[in-house]
């Protein structure tokens, strides 16, 4: 593909006519293609006559047809394949559809269907999207980045495929995750697709059945570890700084040892964040702030019991502690309100195993117990948060315990995909007689109980990361800090209305995701200016300035 350069701050939308491709090249360029919506005059001017059927359609007519085609597919995976092909043909139409039908399409573009797609990414593969950087490219990673056709990547979502959602090591097939997340950046925060770069670092896979698959897309070799891995990632980060100096790097779905290590290594040196740790933590903190309003019990009086002590769990714990500290609670008191059960039982001091730093920070003085039910009985948490990724664990007995101890027990079953959720929305509402304040990671349908409809909240990271990315880009933040994520969490929680809360929702409606992302972006940029991390002079009206940078999926006239 011809390398393209934007000739103004609004990138391709402002491209001059002189460097516009014509004919088949134009139709094959998904950022510029309008397909049957090219007007008569454009067809003449751009040598398109004859290459398209004669009737000219409006964007609305095209969207109606595409939606009908989408709905005709008889499985979620087929719908995913259809949307991917649409994105590869015509990005404007793809984003129009996604934005106008976000609640219907998001579970296809992202969790849960994207997980299913990654499992079979080799099998369903049609056309490459994103940049694949493999161990074979060592020593020339910058050269590989320069092959990307767009000069000015500003958001890079990168995975090494080791822990895809709750599905484990999918190696190079994890590419579906950066592709999906970046689609959400453009749809939800209006970051122009031109600026988005999905990257998969192929360092091998320890998934033996994938390596043996005839359709596997990556290097069929065991994962690189230790210095070999660290040096490869370091070369990648160095190459990003050289080739795309304005880019923010979002780490996504790395295995938990590497995820924490990379975040600690780069967090203060590079504009980057880890969505599984920081994005999740901010989203769930926002849900807890809403739940505190619903239960009438302030955050500082909540006691959390996590099932799972990995990236998501300990990340949430850390932000909960920070939020309590902002409210005047001491760090020690705040930590005493966070309990964890991992695969070895309750996380207590002297348990006998060597704890990694992210877990050691939460080891409590307490009696060791091995099951979640025993831990619930001992701690009597006000909130139970499932982030172990192992499937049904909030049994009827456990939900009954929670319901007996509290008027409004908080039950967050956050593991993905749906099959890994700790309990269903129906189980939580039924067993607690509709008293549970429930949220999940994957979407659940509303539940009718005794004539009342309960709408489960989805603690979807999409509420936070697009806004954080947009805010960081808008002010050209040097780094992305935890304070920015805390600002994002409080801003998100403030968008939850009393009407949302009355139906059980602890998150706002996704239909207003663009407005939510804009508010979060403004709060994040505000925090960057406050802390001296913004590298761009502050505009007079920050919110209006950010709004003006937002991509609208509308055809331009050529
Ligand atoms: P992780 O691998 O870092 O952590 C998993 C943790 O679960 C580890 O501490 C492990 O010891 C523990 N665990 C494993 N088996 C267990 C068992 N049988 N009993 C108790 N604990 C057990 O993974 P993560 O990034 O923390 O993600 C965990 C889950 O949370 C995944 O399913 C993921 O999809 C989900 N998640 C949801 C959201 C969201 O809802 N927004 C965001 C991020 C992650």
Coordinates of C-alpha atoms and ligand atoms in Angstrom, one line a residue:
X1 CA 0.0 0.0 0.0
X2 CA 1.2 3.5 -0.8
X3 CA 2.5 5.3 2.3
X4 CA 0.1 8.1 3.2
X5 CA 0.8 11.3 5.0
X6 CA -1.9 13.5 6.5
X7 CA -1.5 17.1 5.4
X8 CA -3.2 18.6 8.4
X9 CA -4.0 17.8 12.0
X10 CA -7.2 16.1 11.0
X11 CA -5.3 13.6 8.9
X12 CA -7.0 12.0 6.0
X13 CA -10.2 14.0 6.3
X14 CA -8.2 17.0 5.1
X15 CA -6.2 15.3 2.4
X16 CA -5.8 17.5 -0.6
X17 CA -7.2 16.2 -3.9
X18 CA -3.8 16.3 -5.5
X19 CA -2.5 13.2 -3.7
X20 CA -5.8 11.2 -3.7
X21 CA -5.5 7.8 -5.3
X22 CA -8.0 7.1 -8.1
X23 CA -9.7 4.1 -9.7
X24 CA -9.2 0.7 -8.1
X25 CA -6.6 2.0 -5.7
X26 CA -9.2 4.3 -4.2
X27 CA -11.7 1.5 -3.9
X28 CA -9.1 -0.6 -2.2
X29 CA -8.2 2.0 0.3
X30 CA -10.5 1.3 3.3
X31 CA -9.9 4.7 4.9
X32 CA -11.0 6.6 1.7
X33 CA -13.4 4.2 0.0
X34 CA -17.1 5.2 -0.2
X35 CA -18.0 2.4 -2.6
X36 CA -21.5 2.9 -4.0
X37 CA -21.7 6.3 -2.3
X38 CA -19.3 7.9 -4.7
X39 CA -21.3 10.6 -6.5
X40 CA -21.6 10.9 -10.3
X41 CA -19.1 13.8 -10.3
X42 CA -16.6 11.9 -8.2
X43 CA -17.0 8.8 -10.4
X44 CA -16.0 10.9 -13.4
X45 CA -13.2 12.8 -11.6
X46 CA -11.6 9.8 -9.9
X47 CA -11.8 7.3 -12.8
X48 CA -14.4 5.2 -11.0
X49 CA -16.9 5.0 -13.8
X50 CA -17.7 1.4 -14.6
X51 CA -16.0 0.1 -11.5
X52 CA -19.1 0.5 -9.5
X53 CA -22.8 -0.4 -10.2
X54 CA -24.6 2.6 -11.6
X55 CA -27.0 3.5 -8.8
X56 CA -25.6 5.9 -6.2
X57 CA -26.5 5.2 -2.6
X58 CA -26.5 7.4 0.4
X59 CA -24.4 6.5 3.5
X60 CA -27.7 5.8 5.4
X61 CA -28.8 3.3 2.7
X62 CA -25.4 1.6 2.7
X63 CA -25.6 1.3 6.5
X64 CA -29.1 -0.2 6.4
X65 CA -27.9 -2.8 3.9
X66 CA -24.8 -3.6 5.9
X67 CA -26.9 -4.0 9.1
X68 CA -29.3 -6.3 7.3
X69 CA -26.4 -8.4 6.0
X70 CA -24.9 -8.5 9.5
X71 CA -28.2 -9.7 11.1
X72 CA -28.6 -12.4 8.5
X73 CA -25.5 -14.2 9.7
X74 CA -26.4 -17.1 11.8
X75 CA -23.6 -17.1 14.4
X76 CA -21.7 -14.6 16.3
X77 CA -18.4 -15.7 14.7
X78 CA -19.9 -15.3 11.2
X79 CA -21.0 -11.8 12.3
X80 CA -17.4 -11.1 13.4
X81 CA -16.0 -12.3 10.1
X82 CA -18.5 -10.1 8.3
X83 CA -17.6 -7.0 10.3
X84 CA -13.9 -7.6 9.9
X85 CA -14.4 -7.8 6.1
X86 CA -16.4 -4.6 6.2
X87 CA -13.7 -2.8 8.2
X88 CA -11.1 -3.9 5.6
X89 CA -13.3 -2.6 2.8
X90 CA -14.8 0.6 4.1
X91 CA -13.8 2.0 7.5
X92 CA -16.2 4.9 7.4
X93 CA -19.2 2.6 6.9
X94 CA -17.8 0.2 9.5
X95 CA -17.6 2.9 12.2
X96 CA -20.9 4.4 11.3
X97 CA -22.5 1.0 11.9
X98 CA -20.5 0.4 15.1
X99 CA -21.3 3.8 16.6
X100 CA -25.0 3.7 15.7
X101 CA -25.5 0.1 17.0
X102 CA -22.8 0.0 19.7
X103 CA -24.7 -2.2 22.1
X104 CA -25.5 -4.8 19.5
X105 CA -22.1 -4.8 17.7
X106 CA -19.7 -4.4 20.6
X107 CA -20.1 -8.0 21.9
X108 CA -19.1 -9.1 18.4
X109 CA -16.2 -6.7 17.8
X110 CA -15.0 -7.3 21.4
X111 CA -15.7 -9.7 24.3
X112 CA -17.1 -12.3 24.1
X113 CA -17.0 -13.0 20.4
X114 CA -13.5 -11.7 19.8
X115 CA -12.3 -14.4 22.2
X116 CA -13.9 -17.1 20.0
X117 CA -12.4 -15.4 16.9
X118 CA -8.9 -15.5 18.5
X119 CA -9.2 -19.2 19.3
X120 CA -9.8 -19.9 15.7
X121 CA -7.9 -16.9 14.2
X122 CA -5.9 -19.1 11.9
X123 CA -9.0 -21.0 10.7
X124 CA -11.0 -17.9 9.9
X125 CA -8.0 -15.9 8.5
X126 CA -8.7 -14.0 5.3
X127 CA -6.6 -10.8 5.3
X128 CA -3.9 -9.5 7.5
X129 CA -4.6 -6.5 9.6
X130 CA -2.1 -4.9 12.0
X131 CA 1.6 -5.3 12.3
X132 CA 3.1 -8.7 13.2
X133 CA 6.5 -8.3 14.8
X134 CA 8.2 -11.7 15.4
X135 CA 11.4 -12.9 17.0
X136 CA 12.7 -13.3 13.4
X137 CA 12.6 -9.5 13.2
X138 CA 15.2 -9.0 16.0
X139 CA 17.7 -6.4 15.1
X140 CA 15.4 -4.7 12.5
X141 CA 12.1 -4.0 14.4
X142 CA 12.3 -0.3 13.5
X143 CA 12.4 -1.3 9.8
X144 CA 9.3 -3.5 10.3
X145 CA 7.5 -0.5 11.9
X146 CA 8.4 1.6 8.9
X147 CA 6.5 -0.8 6.7
X148 CA 3.3 0.4 8.3
X149 CA 1.6 2.6 5.6
X150 CA 0.6 5.4 7.9
X151 CA 3.4 7.7 9.1
X152 CA 1.8 9.0 12.2
X153 CA 0.6 6.2 14.5
X154 CA -0.5 7.7 17.7
X155 CA -2.1 4.8 19.6
X156 CA -0.5 1.4 19.5
X157 CA -2.2 -1.5 21.2
X158 CA 0.2 -4.4 21.6
X159 CA -0.1 -8.0 22.8
X160 CA 2.1 -11.0 23.0
X161 CA -0.9 -13.2 23.1
X162 CA 0.0 -15.0 26.3
X163 CA -3.2 -14.4 28.3
X164 CA -6.0 -13.6 25.9
X165 CA -9.1 -12.6 27.9
X166 CA -9.7 -15.6 30.1
X167 CA -8.7 -18.0 27.4
X168 CA -4.9 -18.4 28.0
X169 CA -2.0 -18.5 25.6
X170 CA -3.2 -18.0 22.0
X171 CA 0.2 -16.8 20.7
X172 CA 0.1 -14.8 17.5
X173 CA -3.7 -15.4 17.2
X174 CA -4.0 -12.8 20.0
X175 CA -3.9 -10.2 17.2
X176 CA -7.7 -10.0 17.3
X177 CA -7.4 -8.2 20.6
X178 CA -5.4 -5.1 19.5
X179 CA -7.5 -5.0 16.3
X180 CA -10.7 -5.0 18.4
X181 CA -9.5 -2.6 21.0
X182 CA -8.5 -0.1 18.4
X183 CA -11.8 -0.3 16.7
X184 CA -13.3 0.7 20.0
X185 CA -10.9 3.6 20.3
X186 CA -12.2 5.0 17.0
X187 CA -15.9 4.2 17.7
X188 CA -16.0 5.2 21.4
X189 CA -13.5 8.1 21.6
X190 CA -13.3 9.2 18.0
X191 CA -9.6 8.6 17.5
X192 CA -9.1 8.6 13.7
X193 CA -8.4 5.0 12.5
X194 CA -5.4 6.5 10.6
X195 CA -3.7 7.0 14.0
X196 CA -4.3 3.4 15.2
X197 CA -1.8 0.7 15.0
X198 CA -2.5 -2.9 16.2
X199 CA 0.7 -4.9 17.0
X200 CA 1.2 -8.5 17.8
X201 CA 4.6 -9.5 19.2
X202 CA 5.1 -13.1 18.3
X203 CA 7.5 -14.6 20.8
X204 CA 6.2 -18.2 20.3
X205 CA 3.5 -19.9 22.2
X206 CA 3.4 -22.6 24.9
X207 CA 0.0 -23.7 23.6
X208 CA 1.1 -27.1 22.1
X209 CA -2.1 -27.8 20.3
X210 CA -1.9 -24.4 18.5
X211 CA 1.7 -25.0 17.5
X212 CA 0.5 -28.3 16.0
X213 CA -2.4 -26.8 14.1
X214 CA -2.0 -26.6 10.3
X215 CA -3.7 -23.2 10.4
X216 CA -1.6 -21.5 13.2
X217 CA -0.4 -18.1 12.0
X218 CA 2.6 -17.6 14.3
X219 CA 6.0 -19.1 14.9
X220 CA 5.4 -22.7 16.0
X221 CA 7.9 -22.7 18.8
X222 CA 7.8 -22.4 22.6
X223 CA 7.7 -18.9 24.1
X224 CA 10.9 -16.9 24.6
X225 CA 11.4 -16.1 28.2
X226 CA 13.9 -14.2 30.4
X227 CA 16.5 -11.9 28.7
X228 CA 15.6 -13.0 25.2
X229 CA 12.0 -11.8 25.8
X230 CA 13.0 -8.7 27.6
X231 CA 15.5 -7.6 25.0
X232 CA 12.9 -8.2 22.2
X233 CA 10.3 -6.0 23.9
X234 CA 12.9 -3.4 24.7
X235 CA 13.9 -3.3 21.0
X236 CA 10.2 -2.9 20.1
X237 CA 9.7 0.0 22.6
X238 CA 12.8 1.7 21.3
X239 CA 11.7 1.3 17.7
X240 CA 8.3 2.8 18.6
X241 CA 10.0 5.9 20.1
X242 CA 12.1 6.3 17.0
X243 CA 9.5 5.7 14.3
X244 CA 6.3 6.9 16.0
X245 CA 7.5 9.4 18.7
X246 CA 4.0 10.6 19.5
X247 CA 2.5 7.2 20.1
X248 CA 0.9 6.0 23.3
X249 CA 1.5 2.3 23.9
X250 CA -1.2 0.2 25.4
X251 CA -0.1 -3.2 26.7
X252 CA -2.9 -5.7 26.4
X253 CA -3.3 -9.4 27.4
X254 CA 0.2 -10.1 28.5
X255 CA 0.7 -13.0 30.9
X256 CA 0.8 -11.7 34.4
X257 CA 4.5 -11.9 35.2
X258 CA 5.4 -9.9 32.1
X259 CA 2.5 -7.6 32.4
X260 CA 3.6 -6.3 35.8
X261 CA 7.3 -6.3 34.9
X262 CA 6.7 -4.3 31.7
X263 CA 4.4 -1.8 33.3
X264 CA 7.0 -1.2 36.1
X265 CA 9.8 -0.9 33.6
X266 CA 8.2 1.5 31.2
X267 CA 5.4 3.3 33.1
X268 CA 7.6 6.3 34.1
X269 CA 9.8 6.4 31.0
X270 CA 7.3 6.0 28.1
X271 CA 3.8 7.1 27.4
X272 CA 2.1 3.8 28.1
X273 CA -0.3 1.9 30.3
X274 CA -1.6 -1.6 30.8
X275 CA -5.3 -1.9 30.3
X276 CA -5.8 -5.2 32.1
X277 CA -4.3 -3.8 35.2
X278 CA -5.0 0.0 35.2
X279 CA -8.0 0.2 32.8
X280 CA -9.8 -2.7 34.6
X281 CA -9.0 -1.2 38.0
X282 CA -10.5 2.2 37.0
X283 CA -13.6 0.7 35.6
X284 CA -14.3 -1.5 38.6
X285 CA -13.5 1.3 41.0
X286 CA -16.1 3.4 39.2
X287 CA -18.6 0.5 39.6
X288 CA -17.8 0.3 43.3
X289 CA -18.3 4.0 43.7
X290 CA -21.8 3.6 42.1
X291 CA -22.5 0.5 44.2
X292 CA -21.6 2.6 47.3
X293 CA -24.3 5.0 46.3
X294 CA -26.8 2.2 45.8
X295 CA -26.0 0.4 49.1
X296 CA -25.8 3.6 51.1
X297 CA -22.5 2.4 52.5
X298 CA -19.5 4.7 51.5
X299 CA -16.5 3.2 49.8
X300 CA -14.3 3.5 53.0
X301 CA -16.8 1.1 54.8
X302 CA -16.8 -1.5 52.1
X303 CA -14.8 -4.7 52.6
X304 CA -13.7 -6.4 49.3
X305 CA -13.1 -10.1 48.8
X306 CA -11.5 -10.9 45.5
X307 CA -11.6 -14.3 43.9
X308 CA -8.3 -14.2 41.8
X309 CA -5.2 -12.2 42.7
X310 CA -3.8 -11.4 39.2
X311 CA -3.6 -8.3 37.0
X312 CA -7.3 -7.5 37.4
X313 CA -7.7 -8.3 41.1
X314 CA -4.6 -6.7 42.5
X315 CA -5.0 -3.7 40.1
X316 CA -8.5 -3.0 41.4
X317 CA -7.2 -3.5 45.0
X318 CA -4.5 -0.9 44.4
X319 CA -6.9 1.7 43.0
X320 CA -9.4 1.0 45.8
X321 CA -6.6 1.7 48.3
X322 CA -5.6 4.9 46.4
X323 CA -9.3 6.1 46.3
X324 CA -9.6 5.5 50.1
X325 CA -6.4 7.4 50.7
X326 CA -7.8 10.3 48.7
X327 CA -10.7 10.2 51.2
X328 CA -8.4 10.4 54.2
X329 CA -8.0 6.7 55.1
X330 CA -4.5 5.5 56.0
X331 CA -2.9 3.1 53.6
X332 CA -2.7 0.4 56.2
X333 CA -6.4 0.7 57.0
X334 CA -7.3 0.7 53.3
X335 CA -5.3 -2.4 52.7
X336 CA -7.0 -4.2 55.6
X337 CA -10.3 -3.8 53.6
X338 CA -9.0 -5.9 50.6
X339 CA -8.9 -9.6 50.9
X340 CA -7.9 -12.1 48.2
X341 CA -8.4 -15.8 47.5
X342 CA -6.1 -17.2 44.8
X343 CA -5.5 -20.8 43.6
X344 CA -3.8 -21.6 47.0
X345 CA -6.6 -20.2 49.2
X346 CA -6.9 -17.0 51.3
X347 CA -3.9 -14.7 50.8
X348 CA -2.5 -14.4 54.4
X349 CA 1.0 -13.8 55.8
X350 CA 3.0 -16.9 56.5
X351 CA 1.0 -19.1 54.0
X352 CA 4.2 -20.8 53.1
X353 CA 4.6 -19.8 49.5
X354 CA 6.8 -17.0 48.0
X355 CA 4.5 -14.3 46.9
X356 CA 5.2 -12.0 43.9
X357 CA 5.2 -8.3 44.8
X358 CA 1.6 -7.6 43.5
X359 CA 0.2 -10.2 45.9
X360 CA 2.6 -9.6 48.8
X361 CA 1.2 -6.1 49.1
X362 CA -2.2 -7.6 50.1
X363 CA -1.2 -10.5 52.4
X364 CA -3.2 -10.1 55.6
X365 CA -3.0 -11.2 59.1
X366 CA -5.6 -14.0 59.2
X367 CA -6.4 -17.6 59.5
X368 CA -5.4 -19.6 56.3
X369 CA -8.5 -21.2 54.7
X370 CA -8.6 -22.9 51.3
X371 CA -12.0 -22.4 49.9
X372 CA -13.9 -19.3 48.8
X373 CA -16.9 -20.3 51.0
X374 CA -14.8 -20.5 54.1
X375 CA -13.2 -17.1 53.2
X376 CA -16.6 -15.5 52.8
X377 CA -17.7 -16.9 56.2
X378 CA -14.6 -15.6 57.9
X379 CA -14.3 -12.1 56.3
X380 CA -18.0 -11.3 55.7
X381 CA -17.1 -9.0 52.8
X382 CA -19.6 -6.4 51.5
X383 CA -18.4 -7.0 48.0
X384 CA -17.4 -10.2 46.2
X385 CA -15.3 -9.6 43.1
X386 CA -14.6 -12.5 40.7
X387 CA -11.5 -12.2 38.6
X388 CA -9.9 -15.7 38.5
X389 CA -11.0 -16.6 35.0
X390 CA -11.9 -20.2 36.0
X391 CA -15.7 -20.2 35.6
X392 CA -18.6 -20.7 38.0
X393 CA -17.3 -20.2 41.6
X394 CA -20.0 -18.1 43.2
X395 CA -22.2 -21.0 44.2
X396 CA -25.7 -20.8 45.5
X397 CA -24.2 -21.4 49.0
X398 CA -21.8 -18.4 48.6
X399 CA -24.5 -16.1 47.2
X400 CA -26.8 -17.1 50.1
X401 CA -24.0 -16.3 52.6
X402 CA -23.6 -12.8 51.0
X403 CA -27.4 -12.2 51.0
X404 CA -27.7 -13.3 54.7
X405 CA -24.9 -10.9 55.8
X406 CA -25.9 -7.8 53.8
X407 CA -29.0 -6.0 52.7
X408 CA -27.4 -5.1 49.3
X409 CA -24.5 -7.5 48.7
X410 CA -22.2 -6.4 45.9
X411 CA -21.5 -9.3 43.4
X412 CA -19.2 -8.5 40.5
X413 CA -18.6 -11.6 38.4
X414 CA -16.0 -10.1 36.0
X415 CA -14.2 -13.1 34.4
X416 CA -14.5 -13.4 30.6
X417 CA -15.7 -14.8 28.4
X418 CA -19.3 -15.6 29.6
X419 CA -18.5 -19.3 30.3
X420 CA -15.8 -18.2 32.8
X421 CA -18.1 -15.8 34.7
X422 CA -18.2 -16.6 38.4
X423 CA -22.0 -16.6 38.3
X424 CA -24.7 -15.4 35.9
X425 CA -26.8 -12.3 36.4
X426 CA -29.9 -14.5 36.9
X427 CA -28.2 -16.6 39.6
X428 CA -27.1 -13.4 41.5
X429 CA -30.5 -11.8 41.4
X430 CA -32.5 -15.0 42.0
X431 CA -30.6 -16.2 45.0
X432 CA -30.5 -12.8 46.7
X433 CA -34.1 -12.0 45.9
X434 CA -33.1 -9.1 43.7
X435 CA -31.0 -7.5 46.3
X436 CA -27.6 -8.1 44.7
X437 CA -25.8 -5.1 43.2
X438 CA -24.5 -7.1 40.2
X439 CA -22.0 -6.4 37.4
X440 CA -20.2 -8.7 35.0
X441 CA -17.3 -8.7 32.6
X442 CA -19.2 -10.1 29.6
X443 CA -22.7 -8.9 28.9
X444 CA -25.8 -10.5 30.4
X445 CA -29.4 -9.8 29.4
X446 CA -31.7 -8.1 31.9
X447 CA -33.4 -10.4 34.4
X448 CA -37.1 -10.3 35.3
X449 CA -37.9 -11.2 38.8
X450 CA -41.3 -10.8 40.5
X451 CA -42.4 -8.3 37.9
X452 CA -39.3 -6.1 38.2
X453 CA -36.6 -5.9 35.6
X454 CA -33.0 -5.8 36.8
X455 CA -30.4 -4.5 34.3
X456 CA -26.9 -5.9 35.0
X457 CA -24.0 -3.5 34.6
X458 CA -21.1 -4.6 32.4
X459 CA -17.8 -3.6 33.9
X460 CA -16.4 -3.2 30.4
X461 CA -13.0 -1.6 30.1
X462 CA -14.4 0.3 27.1
X463 CA -15.8 2.8 29.5
X464 CA -12.3 4.0 30.4
X465 CA -9.4 3.2 28.0
X466 CA -10.6 5.2 25.0
X467 CA -11.2 8.3 27.0
X468 CA -7.8 7.9 28.8
X469 CA -6.1 7.4 25.4
X470 CA -7.8 10.4 23.9
X471 CA -7.0 12.6 26.9
X472 CA -3.3 11.6 26.9
X473 CA -3.0 12.2 23.1
X474 CA -4.8 15.5 23.2
X475 CA -2.4 17.0 25.7
X476 CA 0.6 14.9 24.5
X477 CA 1.1 13.5 28.0
X478 CA 4.7 12.4 28.6
X479 CA 3.5 9.5 30.7
X480 CA 0.2 8.1 31.8
X481 CA -0.2 8.0 35.6
X482 CA -2.4 6.2 38.1
X483 CA -3.8 9.6 39.1
X484 CA -5.1 10.0 35.6
X485 CA -6.9 6.7 35.8
X486 CA -8.4 7.6 39.2
X487 CA -9.6 10.9 37.7
X488 CA -11.1 8.7 34.9
X489 CA -12.8 6.4 37.4
X490 CA -14.4 9.3 39.3
X491 CA -15.6 11.0 36.1
X492 CA -17.1 7.7 34.9
X493 CA -18.9 7.1 38.2
X494 CA -20.3 10.7 38.1
X495 CA -22.1 9.8 34.7
X496 CA -24.3 7.2 36.4
X497 CA -27.7 8.7 37.0
X498 CA -30.2 8.0 39.7
X499 CA -32.4 6.3 37.0
X500 CA -29.5 4.0 36.1
X501 CA -29.1 3.1 39.7
X502 CA -32.8 2.5 40.2
X503 CA -32.7 -0.3 37.6
X504 CA -29.6 -1.8 39.1
X505 CA -27.0 -0.4 36.7
X506 CA -23.7 0.7 38.2
X507 CA -22.5 2.0 34.8
X508 CA -24.0 4.5 32.4
X509 CA -25.7 3.5 29.2
X510 CA -23.2 2.6 26.4
X511 CA -25.2 4.7 23.9
X512 CA -23.6 7.8 25.4
X513 CA -20.1 6.4 25.2
X514 CA -18.7 9.2 23.1
X515 CA -19.9 11.8 25.5
X516 CA -18.5 9.8 28.4
X517 CA -15.2 9.3 26.7
X518 CA -14.9 13.0 26.0
X519 CA -15.5 13.8 29.7
X520 CA -12.9 11.3 30.7
X521 CA -10.5 12.6 28.2
X522 CA -10.9 16.1 29.5
X523 CA -10.4 15.0 33.1
X524 CA -7.3 13.0 32.2
X525 CA -5.8 15.9 30.2
X526 CA -6.7 18.2 33.1
X527 CA -4.8 15.9 35.5
X528 CA -1.8 15.9 33.0
X529 CA -1.7 19.7 33.0
X530 CA -2.1 19.8 36.8
X531 CA 0.9 17.4 37.3
X532 CA 3.1 19.0 34.7
X533 CA 3.1 16.0 32.4
X534 CA 1.3 17.7 29.4
X535 CA 3.7 18.6 26.6
X536 CA 1.2 20.6 24.6
X537 CA 0.3 24.2 25.6
X538 CA -3.0 24.3 27.4
X539 CA -5.9 25.4 25.1
X540 CA -8.3 28.0 26.5
X541 CA -11.2 25.5 26.4
X542 CA -9.8 22.0 26.9
X543 CA -13.1 20.1 26.3
X544 CA -13.9 22.0 23.1
X545 CA -10.4 21.5 21.9
X546 CA -10.6 17.7 22.4
X547 CA -14.1 17.7 20.8
X548 CA -12.7 19.4 17.7
X549 CA -10.1 16.5 17.3
X550 CA -12.7 13.8 17.2
X551 CA -13.2 11.6 14.2
X552 CA -16.8 11.4 12.8
X553 CA -17.5 8.4 10.5
X554 CA -18.9 10.5 7.7
X555 CA -18.0 10.6 4.1
X556 CA -16.2 13.6 2.8
X557 CA -16.6 15.1 -0.6
X558 CA -13.6 14.4 -2.9
Ligands
LIG1 P1 -4.4 -13.3 35.8 O1 -4.0 -14.5 35.1 O2 -3.5 -12.2 36.0 O3 -5.0 -13.7 37.3 C1 -5.8 -14.7 37.6 C2 -5.8 -15.0 39.1 O4 -6.7 -16.0 39.4 C3 -4.4 -15.4 39.6 O5 -4.1 -14.8 40.8 C4 -4.6 -16.9 39.9 O6 -3.8 -17.3 41.0 C5 -6.1 -16.9 40.3 N1 -6.7 -18.2 40.1 C6 -6.5 -19.1 39.1 N2 -7.2 -20.3 39.4 C7 -7.8 -20.1 40.5 C8 -8.7 -20.9 41.3 N3 -9.0 -22.1 40.9 N4 -9.1 -20.4 42.5 C9 -8.8 -19.1 42.9 N5 -8.0 -18.3 42.2 C10 -7.5 -18.8 41.0 O7 -5.7 -12.8 35.0 P2 -6.4 -11.3 35.1 O8 -5.8 -10.5 34.1 O9 -6.4 -10.9 36.5 O10 -7.9 -11.7 34.6 C11 -8.7 -12.6 35.4 C12 -10.1 -12.6 34.8 O11 -10.7 -11.3 34.9 C13 -10.2 -13.0 33.3 O12 -11.2 -13.9 33.1 C14 -10.4 -11.7 32.6 O13 -11.2 -11.9 31.4 C15 -11.2 -11.0 33.6 N6 -11.1 -9.5 33.4 C16 -12.3 -8.8 33.4 C17 -12.3 -7.4 33.1 C18 -13.5 -6.6 33.1 O14 -14.6 -7.1 33.4 N7 -13.5 -5.4 32.7 C19 -11.1 -6.8 32.9 C20 -9.9 -7.6 33.0 C21 -10.0 -8.9 33.3

